[in-house]
């Protein structure tokens, strides 16, 4: 999932760069190219083998099958909602409207005034919606993208929980998460909160791996760097994710007893959304 998150981040910034130079007319080629890369990497990773292995393990416990059935039912309900027309206030106000303005002008620019104040905010998810609007002007594809982030978040949460909990407990964890009203509502709109959730879960997962590993090994440093990158992508998605940064910094200092890892994590996190800060 970390590789997927990094690819999404790279693609989002690539769209941002193309928009800044006023070449949004090429987005269709960019979108198709990104999809081809995702499909190629998915085939290389052979995810169906992991799914088969997961199924072989799960079907041994009846409680797991029941929990998965409930989870699947919720996924179908959310998918039906995602295929309907967009009714979310914020989505209609700026999450989709600002990308549509960019498309009309064929460039990304700061929109002055208080009506579209969100123009000054980081917009990682909106860059994905920008591409989706080329293929689906009504916003359905954008809604499906946000719906997908709900699925990705559940998978990331399962991977995190599975390191500490039993199989059925891990599935129960994601069932509780995914069936909450807020996740159900967010899954049927083109908002950005599930994308932020996805990146922050990965940031926490990688941070916990760093916490439980030998701090002197290279692997631990990689975990910390990747955690900072994930948090940076979360901030690039929604500025409120900045609230998590001081928590991570305090915990890093408590664990390492050194200021250098704290500064390194801070720098690695802030440098990711920095282009958006400069833009605004």
mmCIF file with all atom_site columns, N, CA and C in Angstrom, residues 259-269:
data_model
loop_
_atom_site.group_PDB
_atom_site.id
_atom_site.type_symbol
_atom_site.label_atom_id
_atom_site.label_alt_id
_atom_site.label_comp_id
_atom_site.label_asym_id
_atom_site.label_entity_id
_atom_site.label_seq_id
_atom_site.pdbx_PDB_ins_code
_atom_site.Cartn_x
_atom_site.Cartn_y
_atom_site.Cartn_z
_atom_site.occupancy
_atom_site.B_iso_or_equiv
_atom_site.pdbx_formal_charge
_atom_site.auth_seq_id
_atom_site.auth_comp_id
_atom_site.auth_asym_id
_atom_site.auth_atom_id
_atom_site.pdbx_PDB_model_num
ATOM 1  N N  . UNK A 1 259 ? 17.562 14.850 19.097 1.00 0.00 ? 259 UNK A N  1
ATOM 2  C CA . UNK A 1 259 ? 16.846 15.893 18.375 1.00 0.00 ? 259 UNK A CA 1
ATOM 3  C C  . UNK A 1 259 ? 16.963 15.713 16.865 1.00 0.00 ? 259 UNK A C  1
ATOM 4  N N  . UNK A 1 260 ? 18.030 15.031 16.403 1.00 0.00 ? 260 UNK A N  1
ATOM 5  C CA . UNK A 1 260 ? 18.257 14.883 14.961 1.00 0.00 ? 260 UNK A CA 1
ATOM 6  C C  . UNK A 1 260 ? 17.124 14.124 14.261 1.00 0.00 ? 260 UNK A C  1
ATOM 7  N N  . UNK A 1 261 ? 16.667 12.980 14.779 1.00 0.00 ? 261 UNK A N  1
ATOM 8  C CA . UNK A 1 261 ? 15.539 12.298 14.120 1.00 0.00 ? 261 UNK A CA 1
ATOM 9  C C  . UNK A 1 261 ? 14.273 13.142 14.092 1.00 0.00 ? 261 UNK A C  1
ATOM 10 N N  . UNK A 1 262 ? 14.090 13.955 15.129 1.00 0.00 ? 262 UNK A N  1
ATOM 11 C CA . UNK A 1 262 ? 12.922 14.842 15.181 1.00 0.00 ? 262 UNK A CA 1
ATOM 12 C C  . UNK A 1 262 ? 12.988 15.858 14.049 1.00 0.00 ? 262 UNK A C  1
ATOM 13 N N  . UNK A 1 263 ? 14.149 16.493 13.897 1.00 0.00 ? 263 UNK A N  1
ATOM 14 C CA . UNK A 1 263 ? 14.325 17.490 12.834 1.00 0.00 ? 263 UNK A CA 1
ATOM 15 C C  . UNK A 1 263 ? 14.209 16.850 11.454 1.00 0.00 ? 263 UNK A C  1
ATOM 16 N N  . UNK A 1 264 ? 14.744 15.656 11.327 1.00 0.00 ? 264 UNK A N  1
ATOM 17 C CA . UNK A 1 264 ? 14.702 14.952 10.045 1.00 0.00 ? 264 UNK A CA 1
ATOM 18 C C  . UNK A 1 264 ? 13.264 14.623 9.664  1.00 0.00 ? 264 UNK A C  1
ATOM 19 N N  . UNK A 1 265 ? 12.489 14.126 10.626 1.00 0.00 ? 265 UNK A N  1
ATOM 20 C CA . UNK A 1 265 ? 11.086 13.792 10.367 1.00 0.00 ? 265 UNK A CA 1
ATOM 21 C C  . UNK A 1 265 ? 10.296 15.047 10.009 1.00 0.00 ? 265 UNK A C  1
ATOM 22 N N  . UNK A 1 266 ? 10.562 16.135 10.737 1.00 0.00 ? 266 UNK A N  1
ATOM 23 C CA . UNK A 1 266 ? 9.880  17.404 10.469 1.00 0.00 ? 266 UNK A CA 1
ATOM 24 C C  . UNK A 1 266 ? 10.180 17.896 9.059  1.00 0.00 ? 266 UNK A C  1
ATOM 25 N N  . UNK A 1 267 ? 11.444 17.867 8.673  1.00 0.00 ? 267 UNK A N  1
ATOM 26 C CA . UNK A 1 267 ? 11.841 18.338 7.341  1.00 0.00 ? 267 UNK A CA 1
ATOM 27 C C  . UNK A 1 267 ? 11.229 17.468 6.246  1.00 0.00 ? 267 UNK A C  1
ATOM 28 N N  . UNK A 1 268 ? 11.300 16.145 6.431  1.00 0.00 ? 268 UNK A N  1
ATOM 29 C CA . UNK A 1 268 ? 10.772 15.224 5.421  1.00 0.00 ? 268 UNK A CA 1
ATOM 30 C C  . UNK A 1 268 ? 9.265  15.362 5.267  1.00 0.00 ? 268 UNK A C  1
ATOM 31 N N  . UNK A 1 269 ? 8.587  15.684 6.366  1.00 0.00 ? 269 UNK A N  1
ATOM 32 C CA . UNK A 1 269 ? 7.133  15.853 6.315  1.00 0.00 ? 269 UNK A CA 1
ATOM 33 C C  . UNK A 1 269 ? 6.741  17.151 5.618  1.00 0.00 ? 269 UNK A C  1
#
